[in-house]
Amino acid sequence: MSQPASSHPTTRVLAMLELLQANPRMGGPELARRLGVDERTVRRYASRLEDLGVPVVAERGRYGGYRLMPGYKLPPLMLTDDEAAAVVLGLLAGRRVGLPGQATESALAKVQRVLPAALRDRVQALRETLGFTLAARDSAAPDTGAVLTLAAAARERRRVRLRYRSWQGAETERDLDPYGLVFHSGRWYVTGHDHRSGEIRTFRVDRVAAAEPGSARFEPPGDVDPVQHVTRSLARVPYAHEVEVLLETTLAEARRRIPATTATLAEAPGGVVMTTRAERLDGMAQMLAGLGFPFAIRRPEELRGHVRDLARSLEEQAGR
């Protein structure tokens, strides 16, 4: 999307903007050399950018120069073809895994509209032929404002007032000391100390109806690990059946085959105890068979019948 500087003043003004976006600070002589003009013209270009609403700061002195000052709105971005393609590909992948809100779609549309024709055709070809092994997520994307508010509060260790909707639709208000955000399996989670329950809790960010930072500060526990807490919390989600099985393998091998979000693993005499929950025991029997480890069922007793049913079905299939 970027073009080499030409003799047209407007083109060189935009080229100066691209240079300032790519470098935190540039001296006047270096800008003049790169643009093919004198330093007085560089100062004029800086004034022109300010007139256009792009906040350019001129710093005097031996180590002075020009830099962009973050403004209240994003200035026009100058991207190379490779950078523009990277943005489009990132947005395509992000949309698949659950980037927040309609901002993804609008940003994708804006970038695609201004791509050079040849590059736009190549990107469109990729869109039409790209496949994903990851299933598309549902529309439960979080609000961008909530994500950014929680991230800032976690970094600044600032308490947040949440308005939160449960899976049943009930709305509650609670104060949360956010320890961190976790993106897992296409969903955004925030974990922290919930003052309503007095416990460390995990909340889905797409169910956050509002997040307002407060003035109270907090210190997180020294051993807090948001990723580990979220994965363990998801592994303890209640289902119809509690399952405990002794797997005759090592802990390292078990961890390679069984995600932390689906079960708790612990070393024990004779192997590894897998503790998990399941909505359907026939599905649990299939999962155990697919692991490839010898196993012994501890509970529930009904799981034994489902394993026998699966074994009979497989035997019948083998005989066909």
PDB file of C-alpha atoms in Angstrom:
ATOM      1  CA  MET A   1       0.000   0.000   0.000  1.00  0.00           C
ATOM      2  CA  SER A   2       2.955   2.391   0.443  1.00  0.00           C
ATOM      3  CA  GLN A   3       4.408   4.176  -2.544  1.00  0.00           C
ATOM      4  CA  PRO A   4       7.931   5.538  -3.031  1.00  0.00           C
ATOM      5  CA  ALA A   5       8.228   9.276  -2.597  1.00  0.00           C
ATOM      6  CA  SER A   6       7.768  11.147  -5.864  1.00  0.00           C
ATOM      7  CA  SER A   7       8.081  14.818  -6.780  1.00  0.00           C
ATOM      8  CA  HIS A   8       4.472  15.541  -5.799  1.00  0.00           C
ATOM      9  CA  PRO A   9       4.391  17.369  -2.408  1.00  0.00           C
ATOM     10  CA  THR A  10       1.343  15.430  -1.161  1.00  0.00           C
ATOM     11  CA  THR A  11       3.080  12.137  -1.890  1.00  0.00           C
ATOM     12  CA  ARG A  12       6.134  13.274   0.071  1.00  0.00           C
ATOM     13  CA  VAL A  13       3.955  14.400   3.013  1.00  0.00           C
ATOM     14  CA  LEU A  14       2.428  10.923   3.141  1.00  0.00           C
ATOM     15  CA  ALA A  15       5.890   9.382   2.797  1.00  0.00           C
ATOM     16  CA  MET A  16       6.988  11.431   5.823  1.00  0.00           C
ATOM     17  CA  LEU A  17       4.003  10.090   7.762  1.00  0.00           C
ATOM     18  CA  GLU A  18       5.015   6.530   6.857  1.00  0.00           C
ATOM     19  CA  LEU A  19       8.576   7.152   8.007  1.00  0.00           C
ATOM     20  CA  LEU A  20       7.418   8.577  11.351  1.00  0.00           C
ATOM     21  CA  GLN A  21       5.093   5.638  11.895  1.00  0.00           C
ATOM     22  CA  ALA A  22       7.937   3.199  11.260  1.00  0.00           C
ATOM     23  CA  ASN A  23      10.441   5.001  13.524  1.00  0.00           C
ATOM     24  CA  PRO A  24       9.951   6.310  17.079  1.00  0.00           C
ATOM     25  CA  ARG A  25      11.981   9.454  16.275  1.00  0.00           C
ATOM     26  CA  MET A  26      13.746  10.812  13.174  1.00  0.00           C
ATOM     27  CA  GLY A  27      16.075  13.774  12.861  1.00  0.00           C
ATOM     28  CA  GLY A  28      15.401  16.574  10.415  1.00  0.00           C
ATOM     29  CA  PRO A  29      18.506  15.895   8.273  1.00  0.00           C
ATOM     30  CA  GLU A  30      17.631  12.190   7.966  1.00  0.00           C
ATOM     31  CA  LEU A  31      14.041  12.971   6.983  1.00  0.00           C
ATOM     32  CA  ALA A  32      15.254  15.511   4.436  1.00  0.00           C
ATOM     33  CA  ARG A  33      17.638  12.943   2.936  1.00  0.00           C
ATOM     34  CA  ARG A  34      15.006  10.199   2.760  1.00  0.00           C
ATOM     35  CA  LEU A  35      12.436  12.527   1.201  1.00  0.00           C
ATOM     36  CA  GLY A  36      14.829  14.314  -1.160  1.00  0.00           C
ATOM     37  CA  VAL A  37      14.070  17.806   0.186  1.00  0.00           C
ATOM     38  CA  ASP A  38      15.712  20.364   2.480  1.00  0.00           C
ATOM     39  CA  GLU A  39      15.098  20.699   6.224  1.00  0.00           C
ATOM     40  CA  ARG A  40      12.908  23.793   5.782  1.00  0.00           C
ATOM     41  CA  THR A  41      10.596  21.729   3.595  1.00  0.00           C
ATOM     42  CA  VAL A  42      10.529  18.993   6.263  1.00  0.00           C
ATOM     43  CA  ARG A  43       9.282  21.590   8.772  1.00  0.00           C
ATOM     44  CA  ARG A  44       6.601  22.618   6.292  1.00  0.00           C
ATOM     45  CA  TYR A  45       5.535  18.992   5.833  1.00  0.00           C
ATOM     46  CA  ALA A  46       5.300  18.593   9.615  1.00  0.00           C
ATOM     47  CA  SER A  47       2.990  21.621   9.766  1.00  0.00           C
ATOM     48  CA  ARG A  48       0.899  20.161   6.948  1.00  0.00           C
ATOM     49  CA  LEU A  49       0.483  16.886   8.858  1.00  0.00           C
ATOM     50  CA  GLU A  50      -0.614  18.824  11.960  1.00  0.00           C
ATOM     51  CA  ASP A  51      -3.198  20.665   9.833  1.00  0.00           C
ATOM     52  CA  LEU A  52      -4.529  17.250   8.796  1.00  0.00           C
ATOM     53  CA  GLY A  53      -4.953  16.233  12.469  1.00  0.00           C
ATOM     54  CA  VAL A  54      -1.807  14.115  12.693  1.00  0.00           C
ATOM     55  CA  PRO A  55      -0.002  15.153  15.912  1.00  0.00           C
ATOM     56  CA  VAL A  56       3.667  15.648  14.965  1.00  0.00           C
ATOM     57  CA  VAL A  57       6.046  16.796  17.727  1.00  0.00           C
ATOM     58  CA  ALA A  58       9.183  18.707  16.764  1.00  0.00           C
ATOM     59  CA  GLU A  59      11.968  18.346  19.345  1.00  0.00           C
ATOM     60  CA  ARG A  60      14.832  20.834  19.230  1.00  0.00           C
ATOM     61  CA  GLY A  61      18.427  20.298  20.268  1.00  0.00           C
ATOM     62  CA  ARG A  62      21.325  18.066  19.325  1.00  0.00           C
ATOM     63  CA  TYR A  63      19.278  14.876  19.668  1.00  0.00           C
ATOM     64  CA  GLY A  64      16.026  16.420  18.553  1.00  0.00           C
ATOM     65  CA  GLY A  65      13.907  15.502  15.604  1.00  0.00           C
ATOM     66  CA  TYR A  66      10.334  14.596  14.792  1.00  0.00           C
ATOM     67  CA  ARG A  67       8.004  12.009  16.264  1.00  0.00           C
ATOM     68  CA  LEU A  68       4.302  11.207  16.291  1.00  0.00           C
ATOM     69  CA  MET A  69       2.433  11.969  19.490  1.00  0.00           C
ATOM     70  CA  PRO A  70      -0.425   9.564  20.279  1.00  0.00           C
ATOM     71  CA  GLY A  71      -3.623  11.516  19.747  1.00  0.00           C
ATOM     72  CA  TYR A  72      -7.247  11.057  20.689  1.00  0.00           C
ATOM     73  CA  LYS A  73      -7.854   9.259  17.415  1.00  0.00           C
ATOM     74  CA  LEU A  74      -5.805   6.936  15.247  1.00  0.00           C
ATOM     75  CA  PRO A  75      -4.013   8.823  12.454  1.00  0.00           C
ATOM     76  CA  PRO A  76      -3.991   7.460   8.896  1.00  0.00           C
ATOM     77  CA  LEU A  77      -1.767   4.387   8.692  1.00  0.00           C
ATOM     78  CA  MET A  78       0.638   3.811   5.841  1.00  0.00           C
ATOM     79  CA  LEU A  79       1.229   0.084   5.287  1.00  0.00           C
ATOM     80  CA  THR A  80       3.453  -1.759   2.871  1.00  0.00           C
ATOM     81  CA  ASP A  81       1.861  -4.492   0.763  1.00  0.00           C
ATOM     82  CA  ASP A  82       3.297  -7.182   3.058  1.00  0.00           C
ATOM     83  CA  GLU A  83       2.048  -5.368   6.174  1.00  0.00           C
ATOM     84  CA  ALA A  84      -1.435  -4.943   4.693  1.00  0.00           C
ATOM     85  CA  ALA A  85      -1.574  -8.612   3.726  1.00  0.00           C
ATOM     86  CA  ALA A  86      -0.458  -9.579   7.246  1.00  0.00           C
ATOM     87  CA  VAL A  87      -3.247  -7.466   8.757  1.00  0.00           C
ATOM     88  CA  VAL A  88      -5.877  -9.081   6.515  1.00  0.00           C
ATOM     89  CA  LEU A  89      -4.634 -12.611   7.231  1.00  0.00           C
ATOM     90  CA  GLY A  90      -4.524 -11.903  10.962  1.00  0.00           C
ATOM     91  CA  LEU A  91      -8.093 -10.613  10.915  1.00  0.00           C
ATOM     92  CA  LEU A  92      -9.278 -13.630   8.914  1.00  0.00           C
ATOM     93  CA  ALA A  93      -7.724 -16.031  11.419  1.00  0.00           C
ATOM     94  CA  GLY A  94      -8.844 -13.937  14.391  1.00  0.00           C
ATOM     95  CA  ARG A  95     -12.432 -13.894  13.206  1.00  0.00           C
ATOM     96  CA  ARG A  96     -12.392 -17.687  13.154  1.00  0.00           C
ATOM     97  CA  VAL A  97     -11.169 -18.056  16.726  1.00  0.00           C
ATOM     98  CA  GLY A  98     -13.251 -15.326  18.351  1.00  0.00           C
ATOM     99  CA  LEU A  99     -11.758 -11.839  18.119  1.00  0.00           C
ATOM    100  CA  PRO A 100     -14.135  -9.448  19.882  1.00  0.00           C
ATOM    101  CA  GLY A 101     -17.093  -7.705  18.347  1.00  0.00           C
ATOM    102  CA  GLN A 102     -17.958  -6.213  14.954  1.00  0.00           C
ATOM    103  CA  ALA A 103     -14.670  -4.298  14.972  1.00  0.00           C
ATOM    104  CA  THR A 104     -13.002  -7.273  13.287  1.00  0.00           C
ATOM    105  CA  GLU A 105     -15.431  -7.194  10.359  1.00  0.00           C
ATOM    106  CA  SER A 106     -15.286  -3.415   9.889  1.00  0.00           C
ATOM    107  CA  ALA A 107     -11.479  -3.343  10.096  1.00  0.00           C
ATOM    108  CA  LEU A 108     -11.238  -6.171   7.570  1.00  0.00           C
ATOM    109  CA  ALA A 109     -13.581  -4.353   5.169  1.00  0.00           C
ATOM    110  CA  LYS A 110     -11.642  -1.065   5.463  1.00  0.00           C
ATOM    111  CA  VAL A 111      -8.278  -2.634   4.740  1.00  0.00           C
ATOM    112  CA  GLN A 112      -9.589  -4.686   1.827  1.00  0.00           C
ATOM    113  CA  ARG A 113     -11.185  -1.629   0.204  1.00  0.00           C
ATOM    114  CA  VAL A 114      -7.841   0.168  -0.101  1.00  0.00           C
ATOM    115  CA  LEU A 115      -5.644  -2.754  -1.134  1.00  0.00           C
ATOM    116  CA  PRO A 116      -4.010  -2.371  -4.552  1.00  0.00           C
ATOM    117  CA  ALA A 117      -5.977  -4.307  -7.163  1.00  0.00           C
ATOM    118  CA  ALA A 118      -3.340  -7.001  -7.711  1.00  0.00           C
ATOM    119  CA  LEU A 119      -2.857  -7.589  -3.988  1.00  0.00           C
ATOM    120  CA  ARG A 120      -6.616  -7.538  -3.366  1.00  0.00           C
ATOM    121  CA  ASP A 121      -7.097 -10.300  -5.936  1.00  0.00           C
ATOM    122  CA  ARG A 122      -4.381 -12.427  -4.319  1.00  0.00           C
ATOM    123  CA  VAL A 123      -5.842 -11.952  -0.829  1.00  0.00           C
ATOM    124  CA  GLN A 124      -9.325 -12.772  -2.141  1.00  0.00           C
ATOM    125  CA  ALA A 125      -7.958 -15.972  -3.663  1.00  0.00           C
ATOM    126  CA  LEU A 126      -6.632 -16.948  -0.266  1.00  0.00           C
ATOM    127  CA  ARG A 127      -9.988 -16.163   1.397  1.00  0.00           C
ATOM    128  CA  GLU A 128     -11.777 -18.398  -1.094  1.00  0.00           C
ATOM    129  CA  THR A 129      -9.391 -21.329  -0.744  1.00  0.00           C
ATOM    130  CA  LEU A 130      -8.328 -21.190   2.910  1.00  0.00           C
ATOM    131  CA  GLY A 131      -9.616 -23.985   5.144  1.00  0.00           C
ATOM    132  CA  PHE A 132      -9.577 -24.271   8.939  1.00  0.00           C
ATOM    133  CA  THR A 133      -9.320 -27.388  11.063  1.00  0.00           C
ATOM    134  CA  LEU A 134     -10.662 -25.403  14.014  1.00  0.00           C
ATOM    135  CA  ALA A 135     -14.451 -25.284  14.093  1.00  0.00           C
ATOM    136  CA  ALA A 136     -15.982 -21.836  13.765  1.00  0.00           C
ATOM    137  CA  ARG A 137     -16.984 -20.270  17.080  1.00  0.00           C
ATOM    138  CA  ASP A 138     -20.454 -19.037  17.818  1.00  0.00           C
ATOM    139  CA  SER A 139     -21.309 -15.339  17.917  1.00  0.00           C
ATOM    140  CA  ALA A 140     -20.536 -14.928  21.644  1.00  0.00           C
ATOM    141  CA  ALA A 141     -17.674 -12.485  21.079  1.00  0.00           C
ATOM    142  CA  PRO A 142     -16.892 -10.101  23.938  1.00  0.00           C
ATOM    143  CA  ASP A 143     -17.274  -6.344  23.775  1.00  0.00           C
ATOM    144  CA  THR A 144     -13.979  -4.708  22.809  1.00  0.00           C
ATOM    145  CA  GLY A 145     -14.387  -2.063  25.510  1.00  0.00           C
ATOM    146  CA  ALA A 146     -14.797  -4.722  28.202  1.00  0.00           C
ATOM    147  CA  VAL A 147     -11.661  -6.552  27.033  1.00  0.00           C
ATOM    148  CA  LEU A 148      -9.563  -3.371  27.069  1.00  0.00           C
ATOM    149  CA  THR A 149     -10.958  -2.188  30.422  1.00  0.00           C
ATOM    150  CA  LEU A 150     -10.204  -5.512  32.105  1.00  0.00           C
ATOM    151  CA  ALA A 151      -6.723  -5.663  30.578  1.00  0.00           C
ATOM    152  CA  ALA A 152      -5.878  -2.158  31.809  1.00  0.00           C
ATOM    153  CA  ALA A 153      -7.273  -2.905  35.277  1.00  0.00           C
ATOM    154  CA  ALA A 154      -5.234  -6.114  35.533  1.00  0.00           C
ATOM    155  CA  ARG A 155      -2.043  -4.287  34.563  1.00  0.00           C
ATOM    156  CA  GLU A 156      -2.713  -1.370  36.941  1.00  0.00           C
ATOM    157  CA  ARG A 157      -4.010  -3.695  39.696  1.00  0.00           C
ATOM    158  CA  ARG A 158      -7.207  -1.700  39.915  1.00  0.00           C
ATOM    159  CA  ARG A 159     -10.525  -3.112  41.163  1.00  0.00           C
ATOM    160  CA  VAL A 160     -13.380  -3.256  38.645  1.00  0.00           C
ATOM    161  CA  ARG A 161     -17.149  -3.173  39.104  1.00  0.00           C
ATOM    162  CA  LEU A 162     -18.698  -5.806  36.825  1.00  0.00           C
ATOM    163  CA  ARG A 163     -22.266  -6.237  35.670  1.00  0.00           C
ATOM    164  CA  TYR A 164     -22.333  -9.915  34.748  1.00  0.00           C
ATOM    165  CA  ARG A 165     -24.914 -12.214  33.128  1.00  0.00           C
ATOM    166  CA  SER A 166     -24.961 -15.889  34.084  1.00  0.00           C
ATOM    167  CA  TRP A 167     -25.599 -18.646  31.535  1.00  0.00           C
ATOM    168  CA  GLN A 168     -29.224 -18.563  32.701  1.00  0.00           C
ATOM    169  CA  GLY A 169     -29.486 -14.836  31.965  1.00  0.00           C
ATOM    170  CA  ALA A 170     -29.524 -13.631  35.600  1.00  0.00           C
ATOM    171  CA  GLU A 171     -27.613 -10.354  36.030  1.00  0.00           C
ATOM    172  CA  THR A 172     -25.488  -9.533  39.073  1.00  0.00           C
ATOM    173  CA  GLU A 173     -23.085  -6.777  40.093  1.00  0.00           C
ATOM    174  CA  ARG A 174     -19.777  -7.632  41.709  1.00  0.00           C
ATOM    175  CA  ASP A 175     -16.360  -6.139  42.468  1.00  0.00           C
ATOM    176  CA  LEU A 176     -13.458  -8.021  40.889  1.00  0.00           C
ATOM    177  CA  ASP A 177      -9.700  -7.769  41.347  1.00  0.00           C
ATOM    178  CA  PRO A 178      -8.686  -8.965  37.846  1.00  0.00           C
ATOM    179  CA  TYR A 179      -5.471 -10.983  37.766  1.00  0.00           C
ATOM    180  CA  GLY A 180      -5.373 -11.495  34.010  1.00  0.00           C
ATOM    181  CA  LEU A 181      -7.170 -12.284  30.763  1.00  0.00           C
ATOM    182  CA  VAL A 182      -6.984 -15.713  29.132  1.00  0.00           C
ATOM    183  CA  PHE A 183      -7.982 -16.626  25.578  1.00  0.00           C
ATOM    184  CA  HIS A 184      -8.818 -20.322  25.381  1.00  0.00           C
ATOM    185  CA  SER A 185     -10.602 -22.380  22.720  1.00  0.00           C
ATOM    186  CA  GLY A 186     -12.135 -19.325  21.078  1.00  0.00           C
ATOM    187  CA  ARG A 187     -13.402 -17.695  24.285  1.00  0.00           C
ATOM    188  CA  TRP A 188     -12.133 -14.867  26.464  1.00  0.00           C
ATOM    189  CA  TYR A 189     -11.985 -15.317  30.241  1.00  0.00           C
ATOM    190  CA  VAL A 190     -10.979 -13.083  33.135  1.00  0.00           C
ATOM    191  CA  THR A 191      -9.861 -14.544  36.428  1.00  0.00           C
ATOM    192  CA  GLY A 192      -9.427 -12.769  39.748  1.00  0.00           C
ATOM    193  CA  HIS A 193     -10.659 -12.303  43.305  1.00  0.00           C
ATOM    194  CA  ASP A 194     -14.443 -11.949  43.303  1.00  0.00           C
ATOM    195  CA  HIS A 195     -15.515  -9.910  46.345  1.00  0.00           C
ATOM    196  CA  ARG A 196     -19.103 -11.163  46.057  1.00  0.00           C
ATOM    197  CA  SER A 197     -18.114 -14.790  46.727  1.00  0.00           C
ATOM    198  CA  GLY A 198     -14.799 -14.130  48.465  1.00  0.00           C
ATOM    199  CA  GLU A 199     -13.067 -16.584  46.109  1.00  0.00           C
ATOM    200  CA  ILE A 200     -10.850 -16.590  43.038  1.00  0.00           C
ATOM    201  CA  ARG A 201     -13.304 -16.987  40.173  1.00  0.00           C
ATOM    202  CA  THR A 202     -13.264 -17.230  36.396  1.00  0.00           C
ATOM    203  CA  PHE A 203     -15.763 -15.277  34.269  1.00  0.00           C
ATOM    204  CA  ARG A 204     -16.513 -15.354  30.553  1.00  0.00           C
ATOM    205  CA  VAL A 205     -15.863 -11.888  29.145  1.00  0.00           C
ATOM    206  CA  ASP A 206     -18.652 -12.168  26.558  1.00  0.00           C
ATOM    207  CA  ARG A 207     -21.087 -12.270  29.500  1.00  0.00           C
ATOM    208  CA  VAL A 208     -19.736  -9.022  30.971  1.00  0.00           C
ATOM    209  CA  ALA A 209     -22.468  -6.442  30.354  1.00  0.00           C
ATOM    210  CA  ALA A 210     -20.401  -3.562  31.792  1.00  0.00           C
ATOM    211  CA  ALA A 211     -16.973  -3.059  33.362  1.00  0.00           C
ATOM    212  CA  GLU A 212     -16.131   0.132  35.259  1.00  0.00           C
ATOM    213  CA  PRO A 213     -12.695   0.663  36.836  1.00  0.00           C
ATOM    214  CA  GLY A 214     -12.733   1.928  40.419  1.00  0.00           C
ATOM    215  CA  SER A 215     -10.187   3.688  42.609  1.00  0.00           C
ATOM    216  CA  ALA A 216      -9.337   0.763  44.930  1.00  0.00           C
ATOM    217  CA  ARG A 217      -6.057  -1.040  44.280  1.00  0.00           C
ATOM    218  CA  PHE A 218      -5.032  -4.624  45.051  1.00  0.00           C
ATOM    219  CA  GLU A 219      -1.987  -6.859  45.196  1.00  0.00           C
ATOM    220  CA  PRO A 220      -2.399 -10.259  43.522  1.00  0.00           C
ATOM    221  CA  PRO A 221      -1.106 -13.380  45.296  1.00  0.00           C
ATOM    222  CA  GLY A 222       2.505 -14.104  44.451  1.00  0.00           C
ATOM    223  CA  ASP A 223       1.740 -17.551  43.031  1.00  0.00           C
ATOM    224  CA  VAL A 224      -1.251 -16.549  40.893  1.00  0.00           C
ATOM    225  CA  ASP A 225      -1.324 -18.078  37.387  1.00  0.00           C
ATOM    226  CA  PRO A 226      -4.423 -16.967  35.424  1.00  0.00           C
ATOM    227  CA  VAL A 227      -3.909 -19.532  32.632  1.00  0.00           C
ATOM    228  CA  GLN A 228      -3.619 -22.432  35.056  1.00  0.00           C
ATOM    229  CA  HIS A 229      -6.613 -21.256  37.081  1.00  0.00           C
ATOM    230  CA  VAL A 230      -8.819 -20.932  34.001  1.00  0.00           C
ATOM    231  CA  THR A 231      -7.903 -24.360  32.641  1.00  0.00           C
ATOM    232  CA  ARG A 232      -8.485 -25.990  36.012  1.00  0.00           C
ATOM    233  CA  SER A 233     -11.797 -24.177  36.433  1.00  0.00           C
ATOM    234  CA  LEU A 234     -13.003 -25.391  33.054  1.00  0.00           C
ATOM    235  CA  ALA A 235     -11.978 -28.941  33.917  1.00  0.00           C
ATOM    236  CA  ARG A 236     -14.239 -28.757  36.999  1.00  0.00           C
ATOM    237  CA  VAL A 237     -17.360 -27.618  35.147  1.00  0.00           C
ATOM    238  CA  PRO A 238     -20.239 -29.751  36.497  1.00  0.00           C
ATOM    239  CA  TYR A 239     -21.597 -32.532  34.279  1.00  0.00           C
ATOM    240  CA  ALA A 240     -23.939 -35.431  34.881  1.00  0.00           C
ATOM    241  CA  HIS A 241     -21.258 -37.995  35.871  1.00  0.00           C
ATOM    242  CA  GLU A 242     -18.069 -37.849  37.926  1.00  0.00           C
ATOM    243  CA  VAL A 243     -15.427 -40.162  36.490  1.00  0.00           C
ATOM    244  CA  GLU A 244     -12.255 -41.525  38.063  1.00  0.00           C
ATOM    245  CA  VAL A 245     -10.006 -43.904  36.105  1.00  0.00           C
ATOM    246  CA  LEU A 246      -6.507 -45.269  36.727  1.00  0.00           C
ATOM    247  CA  LEU A 247      -4.475 -45.005  33.520  1.00  0.00           C
ATOM    248  CA  GLU A 248      -1.504 -47.371  33.294  1.00  0.00           C
ATOM    249  CA  THR A 249       0.964 -44.844  31.902  1.00  0.00           C
ATOM    250  CA  THR A 250       3.263 -42.038  33.017  1.00  0.00           C
ATOM    251  CA  LEU A 251       2.122 -38.552  33.938  1.00  0.00           C
ATOM    252  CA  ALA A 252       4.096 -37.067  31.045  1.00  0.00           C
ATOM    253  CA  GLU A 253       2.432 -39.397  28.519  1.00  0.00           C
ATOM    254  CA  ALA A 254      -1.018 -38.727  29.963  1.00  0.00           C
ATOM    255  CA  ARG A 255      -0.521 -34.969  29.746  1.00  0.00           C
ATOM    256  CA  ARG A 256       0.439 -35.281  26.091  1.00  0.00           C
ATOM    257  CA  ARG A 257      -2.880 -36.943  25.292  1.00  0.00           C
ATOM    258  CA  ILE A 258      -5.305 -35.307  27.745  1.00  0.00           C
ATOM    259  CA  PRO A 259      -5.785 -31.485  27.811  1.00  0.00           C
ATOM    260  CA  ALA A 260      -5.777 -29.821  31.238  1.00  0.00           C
ATOM    261  CA  THR A 261      -9.233 -28.388  30.459  1.00  0.00           C
ATOM    262  CA  THR A 262     -10.823 -31.833  30.238  1.00  0.00           C
ATOM    263  CA  ALA A 263      -9.443 -33.666  33.276  1.00  0.00           C
ATOM    264  CA  THR A 264      -7.278 -33.511  36.379  1.00  0.00           C
ATOM    265  CA  LEU A 265      -4.270 -35.848  36.358  1.00  0.00           C
ATOM    266  CA  ALA A 266      -2.327 -37.068  39.393  1.00  0.00           C
ATOM    267  CA  GLU A 267       0.416 -39.660  39.803  1.00  0.00           C
ATOM    268  CA  ALA A 268      -0.590 -42.753  41.779  1.00  0.00           C
ATOM    269  CA  PRO A 269       0.710 -46.300  42.406  1.00  0.00           C
ATOM    270  CA  GLY A 270       0.350 -48.168  39.139  1.00  0.00           C
ATOM    271  CA  GLY A 271      -0.027 -45.126  36.898  1.00  0.00           C
ATOM    272  CA  VAL A 272      -2.014 -41.888  36.732  1.00  0.00           C
ATOM    273  CA  VAL A 273      -5.438 -41.142  38.196  1.00  0.00           C
ATOM    274  CA  MET A 274      -7.623 -39.202  35.763  1.00  0.00           C
ATOM    275  CA  THR A 275     -10.516 -37.347  37.368  1.00  0.00           C
ATOM    276  CA  THR A 276     -13.067 -35.697  35.137  1.00  0.00           C
ATOM    277  CA  ARG A 277     -16.784 -35.205  34.472  1.00  0.00           C
ATOM    278  CA  ALA A 278     -18.888 -36.353  31.568  1.00  0.00           C
ATOM    279  CA  GLU A 279     -22.362 -35.662  30.281  1.00  0.00           C
ATOM    280  CA  ARG A 280     -22.544 -39.046  28.485  1.00  0.00           C
ATOM    281  CA  LEU A 281     -20.809 -42.220  29.622  1.00  0.00           C
ATOM    282  CA  ASP A 282     -20.815 -43.766  26.148  1.00  0.00           C
ATOM    283  CA  GLY A 283     -18.722 -40.816  24.976  1.00  0.00           C
ATOM    284  CA  MET A 284     -16.380 -41.302  27.942  1.00  0.00           C
ATOM    285  CA  ALA A 285     -15.946 -44.976  26.978  1.00  0.00           C
ATOM    286  CA  GLN A 286     -14.949 -43.920  23.463  1.00  0.00           C
ATOM    287  CA  MET A 287     -12.497 -41.365  24.832  1.00  0.00           C
ATOM    288  CA  LEU A 288     -10.831 -43.953  27.077  1.00  0.00           C
ATOM    289  CA  ALA A 289     -10.528 -46.407  24.209  1.00  0.00           C
ATOM    290  CA  GLY A 290      -8.993 -43.724  22.011  1.00  0.00           C
ATOM    291  CA  LEU A 291      -6.259 -42.913  24.520  1.00  0.00           C
ATOM    292  CA  GLY A 292      -4.547 -46.225  23.898  1.00  0.00           C
ATOM    293  CA  PHE A 293      -3.601 -46.804  27.562  1.00  0.00           C
ATOM    294  CA  PRO A 294      -4.653 -49.808  29.666  1.00  0.00           C
ATOM    295  CA  PHE A 295      -7.017 -48.523  32.350  1.00  0.00           C
ATOM    296  CA  ALA A 296      -9.016 -49.506  35.403  1.00  0.00           C
ATOM    297  CA  ILE A 297     -12.365 -47.846  36.140  1.00  0.00           C
ATOM    298  CA  ARG A 298     -12.829 -46.641  39.705  1.00  0.00           C
ATOM    299  CA  ARG A 299     -16.143 -44.806  39.290  1.00  0.00           C
ATOM    300  CA  PRO A 300     -18.893 -44.703  38.260  1.00  0.00           C
ATOM    301  CA  GLU A 301     -19.807 -48.369  38.062  1.00  0.00           C
ATOM    302  CA  GLU A 302     -22.128 -47.715  35.092  1.00  0.00           C
ATOM    303  CA  LEU A 303     -19.108 -46.786  32.957  1.00  0.00           C
ATOM    304  CA  ARG A 304     -18.060 -50.452  32.871  1.00  0.00           C
ATOM    305  CA  GLY A 305     -21.238 -51.358  31.005  1.00  0.00           C
ATOM    306  CA  HIS A 306     -20.621 -48.681  28.380  1.00  0.00           C
ATOM    307  CA  VAL A 307     -17.051 -49.919  27.859  1.00  0.00           C
ATOM    308  CA  ARG A 308     -18.379 -53.471  27.378  1.00  0.00           C
ATOM    309  CA  ASP A 309     -20.995 -52.192  24.901  1.00  0.00           C
ATOM    310  CA  LEU A 310     -18.264 -50.407  22.940  1.00  0.00           C
ATOM    311  CA  ALA A 311     -16.097 -53.539  22.943  1.00  0.00           C
ATOM    312  CA  ARG A 312     -18.992 -55.645  21.584  1.00  0.00           C
ATOM    313  CA  SER A 313     -19.706 -53.056  18.905  1.00  0.00           C
ATOM    314  CA  LEU A 314     -16.077 -52.987  17.813  1.00  0.00           C
ATOM    315  CA  GLU A 315     -15.951 -56.778  17.739  1.00  0.00           C
ATOM    316  CA  GLU A 316     -19.037 -56.854  15.519  1.00  0.00           C
ATOM    317  CA  GLN A 317     -17.477 -54.283  13.205  1.00  0.00           C
ATOM    318  CA  ALA A 318     -14.276 -56.328  13.007  1.00  0.00           C
ATOM    319  CA  GLY A 319     -16.284 -59.382  11.935  1.00  0.00           C
ATOM    320  CA  ARG A 320     -18.097 -57.686   9.056  1.00  0.00           C
TER     321      ARG A 320
END
